Tab-separated table of C-alpha atoms in Angstrom:
chain	number	residue	atom	x	y	z
A	1349	MET	CA	8.037	-54.020	-1.902
A	1350	THR	CA	9.874	-50.729	-2.388
A	1351	ARG	CA	7.725	-47.711	-3.024
A	1352	TYR	CA	9.116	-45.288	-5.574
A	1353	ALA	CA	7.972	-42.177	-3.706
A	1354	THR	CA	9.942	-43.176	-0.627
A	1355	ALA	CA	13.108	-43.196	-2.700
A	1356	LEU	CA	12.676	-39.447	-3.237
A	1357	ALA	CA	13.955	-37.085	-0.592
A	1358	ASP	CA	10.797	-34.966	-0.749
A	1359	PRO	CA	7.964	-36.324	-2.923
A	1360	ALA	CA	5.880	-33.152	-2.501
A	1361	ALA	CA	8.753	-30.987	-3.739
A	1362	THR	CA	9.249	-33.307	-6.699
A	1363	TYR	CA	5.555	-33.043	-7.577
A	1364	ARG	CA	5.668	-29.229	-7.326
A	1365	GLN	CA	8.690	-29.147	-9.643
A	1366	ILE	CA	6.960	-31.370	-12.201
A	1367	ASP	CA	3.838	-29.199	-11.991
A	1368	LEU	CA	5.857	-26.001	-12.443
A	1369	THR	CA	7.766	-27.476	-15.383
A	1370	GLY	CA	4.501	-28.464	-17.022
A	1371	ARG	CA	3.049	-24.991	-16.597
A	1372	THR	CA	6.144	-23.165	-17.857
A	1373	THR	CA	7.170	-25.313	-20.812
A	1374	GLY	CA	6.228	-23.409	-23.939
A	1375	ALA	CA	4.568	-20.575	-22.021
A	1376	ASN	CA	4.813	-17.070	-23.435
A	1377	PRO	CA	6.506	-14.324	-21.398
A	1378	HIS	CA	3.166	-12.842	-20.341
A	1379	ARG	CA	2.041	-16.183	-18.930
A	1380	LEU	CA	5.369	-16.657	-17.137
A	1381	VAL	CA	4.916	-13.352	-15.315
A	1382	GLY	CA	1.396	-14.480	-14.435
A	1383	LEU	CA	2.855	-17.641	-12.933
A	1384	LEU	CA	5.214	-15.537	-10.823
A	1385	TYR	CA	2.219	-13.675	-9.432
A	1386	GLU	CA	0.396	-16.942	-8.712
A	1387	GLU	CA	3.417	-18.515	-7.043
A	1388	GLY	CA	4.112	-15.342	-5.045
A	1389	VAL	CA	0.558	-15.221	-3.720
A	1390	ALA	CA	0.712	-18.921	-2.843
A	1391	ALA	CA	4.033	-18.463	-1.011
A	1392	LEU	CA	2.667	-15.529	0.988
A	1393	ARG	CA	-0.485	-17.413	1.943
A	1394	ALA	CA	1.611	-20.411	2.998
A	1395	ALA	CA	3.804	-18.088	5.084
A	1396	ALA	CA	0.659	-16.786	6.798
A	1397	CYS	CA	-0.511	-20.314	7.585
A	1398	ALA	CA	2.935	-21.251	8.851
A	1399	ALA	CA	3.056	-18.145	11.056
A	1400	GLU	CA	-0.344	-19.018	12.433
A	1401	GLY	CA	0.764	-22.581	13.159
A	1402	ARG	CA	4.100	-21.476	14.627
A	1403	GLN	CA	5.989	-23.428	11.946
A	1404	GLY	CA	9.114	-21.297	11.743
A	1405	GLN	CA	11.037	-23.302	9.171
A	1406	ILE	CA	8.135	-23.439	6.727
A	1407	LYS	CA	7.456	-19.743	7.243
A	1408	SER	CA	11.091	-18.966	6.532
A	1409	GLU	CA	11.083	-21.077	3.348
A	1410	ARG	CA	7.907	-19.432	2.072
A	1411	VAL	CA	9.191	-15.940	2.912
A	1412	SER	CA	12.384	-16.711	0.986
A	1413	ARG	CA	10.369	-17.896	-2.005
A	1414	ALA	CA	8.060	-14.877	-1.936
A	1415	THR	CA	11.019	-12.517	-1.642
A	1416	ALA	CA	12.808	-14.183	-4.562
A	1417	ILE	CA	9.662	-13.903	-6.674
A	1418	LEU	CA	9.307	-10.212	-5.848
A	1419	PHE	CA	12.945	-9.700	-6.858
A	1420	ALA	CA	12.294	-11.571	-10.125
A	1421	LEU	CA	9.229	-9.468	-10.881
A	1422	GLU	CA	11.191	-6.283	-10.258
A	1423	ALA	CA	14.174	-7.477	-12.311
A	1424	GLY	CA	11.860	-8.172	-15.239
A	1425	LEU	CA	10.586	-4.600	-15.461
A	1426	ASP	CA	11.409	-2.705	-18.645
A	1427	PHE	CA	11.828	0.902	-17.571
A	1428	ASP	CA	12.347	2.118	-21.148
A	1429	LYS	CA	9.058	0.728	-22.421
A	1430	GLY	CA	7.131	0.805	-19.132
A	1431	GLY	CA	7.947	4.332	-18.012
A	1432	ASP	CA	5.907	5.481	-15.023
A	1433	VAL	CA	4.126	2.137	-14.705
A	1434	SER	CA	7.454	0.305	-14.367
A	1435	ARG	CA	8.664	2.791	-11.787
A	1436	ALA	CA	5.424	2.446	-9.809
A	1437	LEU	CA	5.680	-1.355	-9.914
A	1438	ALA	CA	9.323	-1.236	-8.797
A	1439	THR	CA	8.281	0.867	-5.804
A	1440	PHE	CA	5.398	-1.517	-5.098
A	1441	TYR	CA	7.599	-4.640	-5.241
A	1442	HIS	CA	10.247	-3.021	-3.063
A	1443	GLY	CA	7.684	-1.952	-0.467
A	1444	LEU	CA	6.040	-5.366	-0.476
A	1445	ARG	CA	9.418	-7.049	0.036
A	1446	GLN	CA	10.079	-4.795	3.011
A	1447	GLN	CA	6.646	-5.626	4.451
A	1448	VAL	CA	7.239	-9.356	4.046
A	1449	LEU	CA	10.714	-9.212	5.557
A	1450	GLN	CA	9.447	-7.185	8.519
A	1451	ALA	CA	6.573	-9.647	9.010
A	1452	SER	CA	8.985	-12.572	8.936
A	1453	ILE	CA	10.403	-11.452	12.276
A	1454	GLY	CA	7.087	-11.875	14.071
A	1455	THR	CA	4.311	-14.424	14.294
A	1456	ASP	CA	1.370	-12.359	13.032
A	1457	PRO	CA	-0.060	-13.871	9.829
A	1458	ALA	CA	-1.975	-10.696	8.888
A	1459	PRO	CA	0.885	-8.893	7.076
A	1460	PHE	CA	1.461	-11.953	4.888
A	1461	ARG	CA	-2.236	-12.103	4.017
A	1462	GLU	CA	-2.261	-8.378	3.228
A	1463	ALA	CA	0.799	-8.768	1.013
A	1464	ALA	CA	-0.809	-11.740	-0.748
A	1465	ALA	CA	-3.979	-9.727	-1.382
A	1466	SER	CA	-1.986	-6.811	-2.797
A	1467	LEU	CA	0.067	-9.058	-5.058
A	1468	GLU	CA	-3.061	-10.902	-6.157
A	1469	GLU	CA	-4.671	-7.584	-7.121
A	1470	ILE	CA	-1.695	-6.636	-9.299
A	1471	GLY	CA	-1.641	-10.156	-10.738
A	1472	GLY	CA	-5.307	-9.835	-11.644
A	1473	ALA	CA	-4.617	-6.580	-13.446
A	1474	TRP	CA	-1.752	-8.281	-15.289
A	1475	ALA	CA	-4.019	-11.157	-16.311
A	1476	SER	CA	-6.682	-8.759	-17.598
A	1477	VAL	CA	-4.065	-7.026	-19.788
A	1478	GLY	CA	-3.213	-10.373	-21.353
A	1479	ALA	CA	-6.886	-11.212	-21.923
A	1480	SER	CA	-7.452	-8.085	-24.019
């Protein structure tokens, strides 16, 4: 008997894509930015675990994802409306990207965890803005 999941190249990736599609379909822009924060934190934590377990390929994939998310967050800034806050966030995202890229060279998971905590803090602030 053929199992459907074995016909997929990567069942876990397929599940993640379905989950992401479900969370983004019909979401407002504020929620989409919140999802970027959540996904960025998750990617950074996974990079830390991969660094700890000496899983170079997984670490590299998670670093790439986190970096792309940080680029997306920066690209979405509105400097006309956001003023100083947008400029501060751009500096933050740039610095965090540099930290993540520097950490990707080594095997220490701590910088990834620190980056995840920083991004989670900003994401929490973003979520509280949407709740008010």
